[in-house]
Coordinates of C-alpha atoms (C1' of nucleotides) in Angstrom, one line a residue:
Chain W
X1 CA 30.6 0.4 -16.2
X2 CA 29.6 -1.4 -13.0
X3 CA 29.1 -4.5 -12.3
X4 CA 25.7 -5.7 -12.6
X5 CA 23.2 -5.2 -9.9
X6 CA 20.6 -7.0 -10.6
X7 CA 22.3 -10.5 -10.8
X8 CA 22.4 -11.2 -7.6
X9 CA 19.1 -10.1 -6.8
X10 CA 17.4 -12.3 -9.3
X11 CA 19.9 -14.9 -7.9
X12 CA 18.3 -14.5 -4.9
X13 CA 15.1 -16.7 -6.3
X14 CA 16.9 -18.9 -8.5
X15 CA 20.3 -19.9 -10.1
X16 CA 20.6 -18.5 -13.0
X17 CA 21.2 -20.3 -16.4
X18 CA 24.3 -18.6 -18.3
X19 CA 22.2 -17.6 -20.8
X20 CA 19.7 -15.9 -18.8
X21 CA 22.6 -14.0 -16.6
X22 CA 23.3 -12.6 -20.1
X23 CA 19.8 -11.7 -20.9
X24 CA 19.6 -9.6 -17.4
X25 CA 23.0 -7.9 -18.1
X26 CA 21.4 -6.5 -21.3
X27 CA 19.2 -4.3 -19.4
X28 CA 21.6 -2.6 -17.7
X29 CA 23.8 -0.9 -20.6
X30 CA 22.8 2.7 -20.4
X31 CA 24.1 3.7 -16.8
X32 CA 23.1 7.3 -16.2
X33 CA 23.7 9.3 -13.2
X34 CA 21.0 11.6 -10.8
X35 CA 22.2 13.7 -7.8
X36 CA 20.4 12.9 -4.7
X37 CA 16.6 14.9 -5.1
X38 CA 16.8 14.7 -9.0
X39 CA 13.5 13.5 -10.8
X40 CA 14.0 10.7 -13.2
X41 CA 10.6 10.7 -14.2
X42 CA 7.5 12.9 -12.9
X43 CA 3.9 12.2 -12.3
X44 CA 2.2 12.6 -16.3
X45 CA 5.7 12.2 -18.0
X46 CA 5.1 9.9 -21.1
X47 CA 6.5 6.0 -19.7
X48 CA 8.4 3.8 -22.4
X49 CA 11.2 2.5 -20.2
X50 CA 12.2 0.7 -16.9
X51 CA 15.1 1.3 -14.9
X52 CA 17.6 -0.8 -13.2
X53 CA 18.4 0.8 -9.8
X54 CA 22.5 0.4 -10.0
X55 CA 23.6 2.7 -7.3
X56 CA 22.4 4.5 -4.5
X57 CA 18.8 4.9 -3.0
X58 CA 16.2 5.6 -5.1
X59 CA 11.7 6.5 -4.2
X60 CA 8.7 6.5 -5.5
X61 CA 6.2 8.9 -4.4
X62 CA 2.9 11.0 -4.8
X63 CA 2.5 14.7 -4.7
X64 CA -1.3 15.1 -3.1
X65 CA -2.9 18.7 -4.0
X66 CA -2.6 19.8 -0.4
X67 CA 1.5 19.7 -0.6
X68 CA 1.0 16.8 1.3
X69 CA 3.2 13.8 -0.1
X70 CA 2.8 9.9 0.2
X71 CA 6.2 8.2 -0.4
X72 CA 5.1 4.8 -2.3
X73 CA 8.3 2.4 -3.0
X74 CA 11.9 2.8 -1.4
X75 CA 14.3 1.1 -3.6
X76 CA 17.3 -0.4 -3.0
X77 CA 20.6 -1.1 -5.9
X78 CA 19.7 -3.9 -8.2
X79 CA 16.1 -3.2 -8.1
X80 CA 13.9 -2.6 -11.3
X81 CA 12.1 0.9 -11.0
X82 CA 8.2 1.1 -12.6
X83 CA 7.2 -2.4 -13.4
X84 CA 4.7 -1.5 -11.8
X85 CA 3.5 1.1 -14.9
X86 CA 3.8 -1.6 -17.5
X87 CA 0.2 -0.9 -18.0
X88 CA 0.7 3.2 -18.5
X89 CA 1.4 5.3 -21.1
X90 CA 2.0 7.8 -18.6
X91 CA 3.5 7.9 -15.2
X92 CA 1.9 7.4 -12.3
X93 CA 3.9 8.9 -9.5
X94 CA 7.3 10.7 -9.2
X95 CA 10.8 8.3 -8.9
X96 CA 13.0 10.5 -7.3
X97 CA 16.7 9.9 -6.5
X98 CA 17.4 9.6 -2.3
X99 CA 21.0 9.8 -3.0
X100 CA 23.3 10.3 -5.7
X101 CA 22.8 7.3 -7.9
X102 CA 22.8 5.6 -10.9
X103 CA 20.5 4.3 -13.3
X104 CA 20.0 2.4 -16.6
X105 CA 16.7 2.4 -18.7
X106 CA 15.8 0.2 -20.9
X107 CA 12.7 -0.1 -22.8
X108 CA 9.1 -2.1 -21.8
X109 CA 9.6 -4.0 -24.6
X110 CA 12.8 -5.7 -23.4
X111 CA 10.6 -7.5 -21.0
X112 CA 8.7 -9.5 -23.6
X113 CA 11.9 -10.3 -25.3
X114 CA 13.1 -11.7 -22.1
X115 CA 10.2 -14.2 -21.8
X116 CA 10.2 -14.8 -25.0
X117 CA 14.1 -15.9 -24.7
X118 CA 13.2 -17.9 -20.8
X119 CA 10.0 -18.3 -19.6
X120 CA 11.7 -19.2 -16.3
X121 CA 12.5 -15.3 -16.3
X122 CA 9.2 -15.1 -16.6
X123 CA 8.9 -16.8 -13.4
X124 CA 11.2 -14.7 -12.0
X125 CA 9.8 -11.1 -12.7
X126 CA 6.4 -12.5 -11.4
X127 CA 8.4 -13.2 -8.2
X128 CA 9.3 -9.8 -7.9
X129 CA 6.5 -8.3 -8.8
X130 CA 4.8 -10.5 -6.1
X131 CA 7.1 -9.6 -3.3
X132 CA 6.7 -5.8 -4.3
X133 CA 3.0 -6.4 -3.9
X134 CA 3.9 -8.4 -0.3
X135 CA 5.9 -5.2 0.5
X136 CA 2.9 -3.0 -0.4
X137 CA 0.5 -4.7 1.2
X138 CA 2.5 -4.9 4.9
X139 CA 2.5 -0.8 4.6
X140 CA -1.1 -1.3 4.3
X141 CA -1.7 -2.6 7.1
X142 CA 0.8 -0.6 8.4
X143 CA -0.8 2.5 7.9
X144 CA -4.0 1.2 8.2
X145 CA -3.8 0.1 11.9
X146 CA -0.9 0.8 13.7
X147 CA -0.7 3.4 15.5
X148 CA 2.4 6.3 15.4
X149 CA 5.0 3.9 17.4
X150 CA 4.6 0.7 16.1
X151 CA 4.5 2.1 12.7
X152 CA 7.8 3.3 13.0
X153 CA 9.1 0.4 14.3
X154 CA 7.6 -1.6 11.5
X155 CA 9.3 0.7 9.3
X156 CA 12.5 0.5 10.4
X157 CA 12.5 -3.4 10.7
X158 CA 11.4 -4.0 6.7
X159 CA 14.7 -1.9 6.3
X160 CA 17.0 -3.5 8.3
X161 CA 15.8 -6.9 7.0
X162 CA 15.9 -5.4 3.6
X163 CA 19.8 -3.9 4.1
X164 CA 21.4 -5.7 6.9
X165 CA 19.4 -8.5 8.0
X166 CA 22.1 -9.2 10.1
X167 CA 23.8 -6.2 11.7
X168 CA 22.5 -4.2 14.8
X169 CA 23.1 -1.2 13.2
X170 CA 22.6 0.4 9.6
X171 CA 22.9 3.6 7.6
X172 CA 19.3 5.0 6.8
X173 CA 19.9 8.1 4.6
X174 CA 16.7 9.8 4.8
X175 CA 15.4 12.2 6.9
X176 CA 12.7 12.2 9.2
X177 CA 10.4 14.4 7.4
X178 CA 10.8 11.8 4.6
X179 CA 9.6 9.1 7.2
X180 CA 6.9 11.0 8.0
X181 CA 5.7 11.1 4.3
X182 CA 6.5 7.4 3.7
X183 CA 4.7 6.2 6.9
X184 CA 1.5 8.7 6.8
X185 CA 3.0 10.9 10.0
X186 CA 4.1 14.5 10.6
X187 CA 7.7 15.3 10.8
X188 CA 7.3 16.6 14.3
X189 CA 5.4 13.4 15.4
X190 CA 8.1 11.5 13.9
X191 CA 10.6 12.9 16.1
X192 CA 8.6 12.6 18.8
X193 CA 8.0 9.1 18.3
X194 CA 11.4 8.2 17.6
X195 CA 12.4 9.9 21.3
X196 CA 10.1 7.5 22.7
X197 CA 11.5 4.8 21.2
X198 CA 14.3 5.9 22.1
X199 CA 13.3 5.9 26.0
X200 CA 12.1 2.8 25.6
X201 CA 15.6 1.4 25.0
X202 CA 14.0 -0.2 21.5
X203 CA 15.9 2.1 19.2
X204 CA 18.8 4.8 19.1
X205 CA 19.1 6.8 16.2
X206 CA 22.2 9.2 15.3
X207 CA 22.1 11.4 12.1
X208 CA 21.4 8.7 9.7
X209 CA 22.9 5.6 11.7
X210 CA 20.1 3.3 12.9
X211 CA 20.9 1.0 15.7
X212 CA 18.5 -1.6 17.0
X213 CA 19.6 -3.8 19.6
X214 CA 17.2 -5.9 21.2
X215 CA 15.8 -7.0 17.8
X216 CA 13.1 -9.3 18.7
X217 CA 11.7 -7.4 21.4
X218 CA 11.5 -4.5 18.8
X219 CA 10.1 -7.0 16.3
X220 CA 7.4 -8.0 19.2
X221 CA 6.5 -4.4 19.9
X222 CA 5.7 -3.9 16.1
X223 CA 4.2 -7.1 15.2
X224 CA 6.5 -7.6 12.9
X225 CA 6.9 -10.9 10.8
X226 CA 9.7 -11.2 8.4
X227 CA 8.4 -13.6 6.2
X228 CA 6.5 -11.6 4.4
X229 CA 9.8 -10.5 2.3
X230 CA 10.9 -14.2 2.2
X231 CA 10.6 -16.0 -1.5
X232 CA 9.4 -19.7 -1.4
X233 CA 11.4 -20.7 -4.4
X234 CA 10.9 -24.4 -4.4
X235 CA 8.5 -23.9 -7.4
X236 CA 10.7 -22.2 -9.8
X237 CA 11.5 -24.7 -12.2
X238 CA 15.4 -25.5 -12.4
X239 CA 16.9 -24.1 -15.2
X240 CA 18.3 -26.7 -18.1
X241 CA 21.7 -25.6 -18.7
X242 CA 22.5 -23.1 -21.1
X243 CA 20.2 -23.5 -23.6
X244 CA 16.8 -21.7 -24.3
X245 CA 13.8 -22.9 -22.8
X246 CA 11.8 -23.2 -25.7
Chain R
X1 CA -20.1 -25.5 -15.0
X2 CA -19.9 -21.4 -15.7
X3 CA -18.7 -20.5 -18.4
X4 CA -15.1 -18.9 -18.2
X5 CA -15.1 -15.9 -16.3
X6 CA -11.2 -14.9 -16.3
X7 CA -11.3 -14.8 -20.2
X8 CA -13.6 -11.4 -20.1
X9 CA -11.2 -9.7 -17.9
X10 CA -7.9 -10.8 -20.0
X11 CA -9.9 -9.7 -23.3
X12 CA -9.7 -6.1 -22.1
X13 CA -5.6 -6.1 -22.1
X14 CA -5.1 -7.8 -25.4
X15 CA -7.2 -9.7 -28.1
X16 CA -6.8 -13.6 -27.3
X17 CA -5.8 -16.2 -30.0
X18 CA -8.2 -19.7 -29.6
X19 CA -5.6 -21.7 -28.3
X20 CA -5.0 -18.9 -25.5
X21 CA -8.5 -18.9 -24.6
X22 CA -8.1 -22.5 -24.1
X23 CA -5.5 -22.4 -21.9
X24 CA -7.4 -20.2 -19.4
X25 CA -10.4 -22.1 -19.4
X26 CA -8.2 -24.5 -18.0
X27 CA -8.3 -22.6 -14.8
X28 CA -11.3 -23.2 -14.1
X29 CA -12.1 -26.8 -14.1
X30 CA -12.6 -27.3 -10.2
X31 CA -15.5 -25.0 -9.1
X32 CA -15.9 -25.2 -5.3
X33 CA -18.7 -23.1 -3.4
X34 CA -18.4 -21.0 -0.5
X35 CA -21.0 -19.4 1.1
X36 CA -20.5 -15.9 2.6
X37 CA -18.4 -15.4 5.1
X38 CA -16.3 -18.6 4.5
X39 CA -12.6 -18.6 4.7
X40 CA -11.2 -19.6 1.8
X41 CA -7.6 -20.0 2.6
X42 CA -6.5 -18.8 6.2
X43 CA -3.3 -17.1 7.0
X44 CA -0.6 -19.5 7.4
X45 CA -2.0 -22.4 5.9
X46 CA 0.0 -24.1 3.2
X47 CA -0.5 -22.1 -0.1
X48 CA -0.4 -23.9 -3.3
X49 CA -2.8 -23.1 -5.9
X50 CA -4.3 -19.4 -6.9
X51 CA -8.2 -19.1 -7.2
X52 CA -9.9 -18.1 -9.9
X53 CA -13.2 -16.2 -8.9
X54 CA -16.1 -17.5 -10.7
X55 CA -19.0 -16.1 -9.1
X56 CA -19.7 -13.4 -6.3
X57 CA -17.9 -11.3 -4.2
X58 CA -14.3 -12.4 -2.0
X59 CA -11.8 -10.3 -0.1
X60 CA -8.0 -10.4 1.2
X61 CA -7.6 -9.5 4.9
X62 CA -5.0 -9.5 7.6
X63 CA -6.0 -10.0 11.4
X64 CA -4.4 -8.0 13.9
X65 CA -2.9 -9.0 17.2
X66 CA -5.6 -6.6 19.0
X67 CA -9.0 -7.5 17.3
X68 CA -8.7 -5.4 14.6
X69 CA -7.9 -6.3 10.7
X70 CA -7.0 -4.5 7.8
X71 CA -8.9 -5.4 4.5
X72 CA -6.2 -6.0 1.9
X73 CA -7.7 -6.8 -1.9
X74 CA -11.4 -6.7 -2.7
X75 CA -12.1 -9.3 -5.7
X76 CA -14.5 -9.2 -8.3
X77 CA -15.5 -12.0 -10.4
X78 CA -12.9 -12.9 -13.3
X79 CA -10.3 -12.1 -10.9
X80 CA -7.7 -14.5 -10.0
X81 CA -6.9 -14.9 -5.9
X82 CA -3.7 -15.2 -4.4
X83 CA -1.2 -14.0 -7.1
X84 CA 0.6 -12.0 -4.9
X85 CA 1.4 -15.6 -2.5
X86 CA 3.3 -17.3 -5.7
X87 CA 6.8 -16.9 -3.4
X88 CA 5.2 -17.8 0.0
X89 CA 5.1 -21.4 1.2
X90 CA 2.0 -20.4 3.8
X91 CA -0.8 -18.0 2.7
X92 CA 0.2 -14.4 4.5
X93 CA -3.6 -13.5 4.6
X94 CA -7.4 -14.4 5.0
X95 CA -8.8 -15.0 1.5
X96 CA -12.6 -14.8 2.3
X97 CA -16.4 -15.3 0.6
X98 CA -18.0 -11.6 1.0
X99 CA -21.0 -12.9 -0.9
X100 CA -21.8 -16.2 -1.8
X101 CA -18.8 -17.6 -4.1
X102 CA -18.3 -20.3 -6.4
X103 CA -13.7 -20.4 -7.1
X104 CA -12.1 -22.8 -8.9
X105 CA -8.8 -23.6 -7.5
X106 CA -5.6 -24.7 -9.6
X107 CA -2.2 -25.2 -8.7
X108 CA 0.6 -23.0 -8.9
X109 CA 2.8 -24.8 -11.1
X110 CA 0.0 -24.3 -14.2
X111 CA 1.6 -20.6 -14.6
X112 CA 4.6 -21.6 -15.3
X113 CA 3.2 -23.8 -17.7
X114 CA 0.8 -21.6 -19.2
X115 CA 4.3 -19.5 -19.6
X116 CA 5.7 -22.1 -21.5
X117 CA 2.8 -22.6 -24.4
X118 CA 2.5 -18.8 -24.6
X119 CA 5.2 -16.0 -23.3
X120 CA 2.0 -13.5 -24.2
X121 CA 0.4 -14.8 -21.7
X122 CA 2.9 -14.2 -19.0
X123 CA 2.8 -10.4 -20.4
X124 CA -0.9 -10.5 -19.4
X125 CA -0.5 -11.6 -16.1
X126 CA 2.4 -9.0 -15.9
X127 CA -0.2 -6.6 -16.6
X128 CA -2.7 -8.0 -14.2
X129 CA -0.5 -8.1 -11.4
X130 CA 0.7 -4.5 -12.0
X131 CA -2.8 -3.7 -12.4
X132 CA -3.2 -4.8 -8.6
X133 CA 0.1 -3.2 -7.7
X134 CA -1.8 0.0 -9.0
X135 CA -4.4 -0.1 -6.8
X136 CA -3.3 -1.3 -4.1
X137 CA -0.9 2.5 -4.5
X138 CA -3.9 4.3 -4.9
X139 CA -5.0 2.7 -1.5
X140 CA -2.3 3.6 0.1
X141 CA -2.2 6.9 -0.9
X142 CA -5.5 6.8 0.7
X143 CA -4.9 5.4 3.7
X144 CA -1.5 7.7 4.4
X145 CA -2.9 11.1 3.2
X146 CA -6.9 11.6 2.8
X147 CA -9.3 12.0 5.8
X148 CA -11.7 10.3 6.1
X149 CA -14.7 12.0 3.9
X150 CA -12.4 11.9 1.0
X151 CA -11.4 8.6 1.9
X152 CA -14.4 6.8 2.0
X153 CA -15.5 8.7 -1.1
X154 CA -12.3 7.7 -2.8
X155 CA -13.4 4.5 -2.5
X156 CA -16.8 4.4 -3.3
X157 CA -15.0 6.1 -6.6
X158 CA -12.9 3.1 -7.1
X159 CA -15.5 0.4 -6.5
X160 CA -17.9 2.1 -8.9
X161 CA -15.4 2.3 -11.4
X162 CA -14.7 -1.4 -11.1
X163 CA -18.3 -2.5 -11.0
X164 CA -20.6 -0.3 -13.3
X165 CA -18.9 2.6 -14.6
X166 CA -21.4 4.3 -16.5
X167 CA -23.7 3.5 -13.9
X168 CA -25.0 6.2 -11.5
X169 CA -26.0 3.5 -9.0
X170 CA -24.5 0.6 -8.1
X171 CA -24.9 -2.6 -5.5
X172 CA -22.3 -2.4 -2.7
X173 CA -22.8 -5.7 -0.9
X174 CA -20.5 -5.1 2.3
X175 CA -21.3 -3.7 5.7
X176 CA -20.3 -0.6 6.8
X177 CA -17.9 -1.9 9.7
X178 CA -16.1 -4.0 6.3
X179 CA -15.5 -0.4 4.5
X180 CA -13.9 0.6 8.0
X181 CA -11.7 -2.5 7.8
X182 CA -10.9 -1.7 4.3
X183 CA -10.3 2.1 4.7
X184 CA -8.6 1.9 8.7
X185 CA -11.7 4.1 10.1
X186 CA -13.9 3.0 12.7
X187 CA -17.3 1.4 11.2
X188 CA -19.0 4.5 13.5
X189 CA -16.5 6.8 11.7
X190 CA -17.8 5.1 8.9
X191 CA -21.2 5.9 9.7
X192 CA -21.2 9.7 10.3
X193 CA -18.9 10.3 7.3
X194 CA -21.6 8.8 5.2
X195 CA -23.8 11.2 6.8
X196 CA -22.1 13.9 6.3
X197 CA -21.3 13.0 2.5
X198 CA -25.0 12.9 1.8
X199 CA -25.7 15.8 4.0
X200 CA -23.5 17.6 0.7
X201 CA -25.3 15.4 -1.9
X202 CA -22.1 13.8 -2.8
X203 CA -23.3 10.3 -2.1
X204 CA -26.8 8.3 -0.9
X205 CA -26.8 4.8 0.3
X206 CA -29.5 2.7 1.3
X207 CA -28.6 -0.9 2.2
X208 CA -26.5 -1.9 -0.3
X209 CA -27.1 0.6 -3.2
X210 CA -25.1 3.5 -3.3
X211 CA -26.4 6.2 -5.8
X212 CA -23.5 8.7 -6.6
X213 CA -25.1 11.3 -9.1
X214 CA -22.4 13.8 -9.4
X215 CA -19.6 11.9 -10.2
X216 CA -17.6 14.5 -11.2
X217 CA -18.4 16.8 -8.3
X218 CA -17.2 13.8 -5.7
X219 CA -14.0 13.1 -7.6
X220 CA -13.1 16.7 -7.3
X221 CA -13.6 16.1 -3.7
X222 CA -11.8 13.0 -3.2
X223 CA -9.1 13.7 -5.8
X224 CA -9.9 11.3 -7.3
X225 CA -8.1 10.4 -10.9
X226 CA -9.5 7.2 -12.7
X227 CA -6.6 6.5 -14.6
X228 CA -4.7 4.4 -12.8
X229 CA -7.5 1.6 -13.2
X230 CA -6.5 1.7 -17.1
X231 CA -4.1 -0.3 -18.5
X232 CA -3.0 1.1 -22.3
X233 CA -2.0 -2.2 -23.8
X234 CA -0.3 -1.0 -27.0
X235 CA 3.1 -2.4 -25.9
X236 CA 1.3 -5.9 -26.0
X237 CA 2.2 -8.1 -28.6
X238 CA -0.7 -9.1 -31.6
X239 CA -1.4 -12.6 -31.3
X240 CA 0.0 -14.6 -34.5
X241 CA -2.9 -16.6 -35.1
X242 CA -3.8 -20.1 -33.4
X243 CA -0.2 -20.9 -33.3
X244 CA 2.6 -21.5 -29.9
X245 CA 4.3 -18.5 -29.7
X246 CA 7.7 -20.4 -29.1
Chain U
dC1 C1' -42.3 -12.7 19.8
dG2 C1' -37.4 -12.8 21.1
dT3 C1' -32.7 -12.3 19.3
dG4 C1' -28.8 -10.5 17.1
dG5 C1' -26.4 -8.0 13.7
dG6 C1' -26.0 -3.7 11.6
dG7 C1' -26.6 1.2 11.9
dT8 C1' -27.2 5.7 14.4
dT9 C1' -26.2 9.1 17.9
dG10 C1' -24.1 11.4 21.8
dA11 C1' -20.3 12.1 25.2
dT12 C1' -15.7 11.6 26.0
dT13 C1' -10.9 10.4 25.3
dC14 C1' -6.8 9.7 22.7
dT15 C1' -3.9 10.3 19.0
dT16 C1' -1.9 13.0 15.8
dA17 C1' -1.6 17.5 13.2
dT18 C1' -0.6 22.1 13.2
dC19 C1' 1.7 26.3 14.5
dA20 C1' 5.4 28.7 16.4
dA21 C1' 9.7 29.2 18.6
dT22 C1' 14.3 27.4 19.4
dT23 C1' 18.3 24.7 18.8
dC24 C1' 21.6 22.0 16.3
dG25 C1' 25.0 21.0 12.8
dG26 C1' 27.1 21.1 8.6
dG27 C1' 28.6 23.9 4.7
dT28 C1' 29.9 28.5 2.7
dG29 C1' 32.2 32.7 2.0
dG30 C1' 34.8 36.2 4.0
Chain N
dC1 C1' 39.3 30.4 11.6
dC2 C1' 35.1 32.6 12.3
dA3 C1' 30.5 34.5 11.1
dC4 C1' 26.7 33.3 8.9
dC5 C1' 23.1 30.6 6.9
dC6 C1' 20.0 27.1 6.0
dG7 C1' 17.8 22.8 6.5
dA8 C1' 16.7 19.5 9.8
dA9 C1' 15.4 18.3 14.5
dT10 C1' 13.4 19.4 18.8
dT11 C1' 10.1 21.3 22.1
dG12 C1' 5.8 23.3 23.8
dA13 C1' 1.0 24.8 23.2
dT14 C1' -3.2 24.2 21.0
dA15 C1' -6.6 22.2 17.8
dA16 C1' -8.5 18.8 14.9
dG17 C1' -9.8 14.3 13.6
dA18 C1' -11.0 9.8 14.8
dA19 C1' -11.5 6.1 18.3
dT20 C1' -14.0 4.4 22.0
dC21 C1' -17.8 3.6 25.0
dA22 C1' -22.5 3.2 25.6
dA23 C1' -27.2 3.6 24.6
dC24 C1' -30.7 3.0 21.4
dC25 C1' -33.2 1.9 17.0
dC26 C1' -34.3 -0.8 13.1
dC27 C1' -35.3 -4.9 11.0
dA28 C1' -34.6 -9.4 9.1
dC29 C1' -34.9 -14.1 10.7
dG30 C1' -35.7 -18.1 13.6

DNA sequence: CGTGGGGTTGATTCTTATCAATTCGGGTGG
DNA sequence: CCACCCGAATTGATAAGAATCAACCCCACG
C-alpha cells in the first residue's frame, strides 16, 4: 500500500493534528488501479463515492453530442476526485485515467464523519474546494478572452506552477489533441500555436517534455498571475494537539 | 432589517433545526446598500469577510489587461459572495451591484465558527460551494464548446432556471454588452444572435423580459440538461432536533 | 432640446475550424 | 533486424464564425 498522498497536500494549508492525519489516511484504504484511458466513472453512472487520486494523472471531462469534448479538471496525485458531485446522485462528467494510476474510493458519507471528528477539516476541504473553484474560474477567463496563444501559455504555466514550480522543464503527458479539448482549440491549431511559441523563443516542447525558459516573460505574454493557486492560510485556526475539536 | 434571505436557499438542501436558522441569521446583521453599478470589493483589495446578498442583483468579474473582462459568477439574492476567496489574502475579482443591492458583510472567521456549533452546517456549505463549482462547469463547457446561438441560449436556459422556473417569462435586468462579458462574445455578436434566435421563435426579448415559450424546443438546441442545477440531498444528515450537533 | 448609453446594421478583417494529405515515431509481428 | 501499422503531429488550402469599425437609431433623462 502506498504512502498516503493526500497528507501532504492537506499539509499544504495547515499542520495537521495527529488525529486528523489519521482521519485523512482512512480515506485512502481501497487502492485500485486504471490503465491510462480507463473510465472510473462515466457521465449518468450512479455517484456514492469520492476518490483519492494516489498515482498517476487523472481528468475530468465532457463528451458534447457533436463528438466534440470539453476536458473540465486535470488532477494531480493526492487530489480528491468529484467533490465537486457531492450534490449528485448521478455523475456529471466522465473521470478518466491520463496515465496508469491508482485510486482509492471511499464513500460521501466519510466526509461528514470527518467534520464531525475536526471541524478544522472542515476548514480544510472548504480550502480545497475554494482553490478548485479559483482554478476553474482562471480557465474561464481563459477561454473566455484569450485568444489561441496566450491560452496556451496560460495553460502551460498553471501546470508548471502546479508540478514544478520551480524547474524550467517538466513532463506533461498529454497530447496535444487533449490540449486542444482542455483549452477550447483544435488539435491542428494547437500545434500550430505551440510552433509559434516556439519561434518566439517562449516555449520548446519535445514529446511530452515541456521546457520554459524565460519564465516571466512567458508569464507576461499570458497574463498570467500565480496567486490565484496560492492559499492564505493565516485564517485556519491552529489545531489543539491531538485531541478532537469538539 | 430584511428578513433572512440565505435561510430560503439553505432550506432547499436540507430541513434546518431552530438553532441552525439562528446561526445564519447571524449573517446578516450589517446590511450595507449599493447602488447599481457599485463595486463592492475590487480585485486586489484586502479580502476578509464574504457577503451575503440580501436584495438585488451582483456579479463576479475579472478585468483584462486590453479592455476587455470576463464575467465570472452572477448572484442572486440568498446567495453568499466571495466563497470562493476564503484562501486569498486580496480579492482575485470585481464583486459588483448589477441592480441596486443591499449585502450584509461578515467576516470570514464566522464559518469556522458556524463549523464548530454545527458540522451539518459545513455539509451545507459543502453543498453550496459545489453547487457553484457546478455551474461554473456548465459555463465552461459553454464557453470551450458551443457557438454562439447555443451559447447565449444556454444561458438564458440557466438564468431562467435560477430565477422563475416554471415561468415562461422572466426579467433579465443586464445589458446586452454584460451577457457578452459573461458569455466571451462581442455585445454586437450578442445582438444578431438574439436576432437570429427569435427569427426561429426560440427566444423574444424586449428590454429586460425575455419570454422563452418553447422551453423544451431551445434546450434541445442548446443541449441543454437542467440537472446539474439540482442538488439530491439524501446523503445530508436529519437534523436531531434543537440540539449542538457536537 | 441636447446628450449619452444601449441597441441595430453593414462592411470588413481576423482568428480559428475544418478537411485533406503527409510525415514522424514508437511498437508489433514476422 | 526489418516491414508494417497506427496514432500523433505537421502542413497547406479553404471555409466558417466572430471581432472590429463605423454609422445610425432609439429613447430615457437631465
Amino acid at each position: 500500500m502506498p504512502d498516503s498522498c493526500i497528507i501532504p497536500h492537506f499539509k499544504a494549508y495547515a499542520e495537521l493534528a495527529p488525529f486528523e492525519a489519521e482521519l485523512l489516511k482512512t480515506l485512502e484504504l481501497n487502492p485500485r488501479a486504471y490503465s491510462a484511458g480507463a473510465v472510473v466513472r462515466a457521465r449518468g453512472e450512479h455517484a456514492t463515492c469520492f476518490f483519492t487520486l494516489s498515482s498517476g494523472w487523472a481528468y475530468a471531462c465532457r463528451d458534447l453530442a457533436d463528438g466534440d469534448r470539453q476536458v473540465l479538471d486535470i488532477f494531480l496525485p493526492g487530489q480528491i476526485m468529484g467533490l465537486r458531485e457531492v450534490g449528485h446522485g448521478c455523475s456529471q462528467s466522465n473521470f478518466v485515467a491520463l496515465t496508469d494510476i491508482q485510486v482509492c474510493p471511499f464513500p460521501k458519507a466519510r466526509i461528514t464523519e470527518l467534520f464531525d471528528e475536526s471541524t478544522r477539516l472542515a476548514d480544510l476541504f472548504m480550502l480545497t474546494m475554494a482553490r478548485e473553484q479559483s482554478i476553474l474560474i482562471e480557465r474561464l477567463v481563459n477561454l473566455g478572452r484569450r485568444p489561441a496563444d496566450q491560452r496556451f501559455a496560460h495553460f502551460l504555466l498553471e501546470m508548471k506552477a502546479r508540478i514544478a514550480p520551480d524547474a524550467s522543464t517538466f513532463e506533461l503527458p498529454m497530447s496535444q489533441g487533449f490540449i486542444g479539448d482542455a483549452l477550447g482549440l483544435s488539435s491542428v491549431h494547437i500545434s500550430r500555436t505551440l510552433k509559434s511559441l516556439n519561434e518566439r523563443d517562449l516555449v520548446a516542447m519535445h514529446g511530452n517534455q515541456v521546457r520554459i525558459n524565460d519564465c516571466r516573460a512567458l508569464s507576461e505574454f499570458a497574463n498570467f498571475d500565480a496567486t490565484y493557486l496560492d492559499t492564505d492560510t493565516t485564517w485556519v485556526r491552529r489545531h489543539n494537539g491531538d485531541k478532537r475539536s469538539a
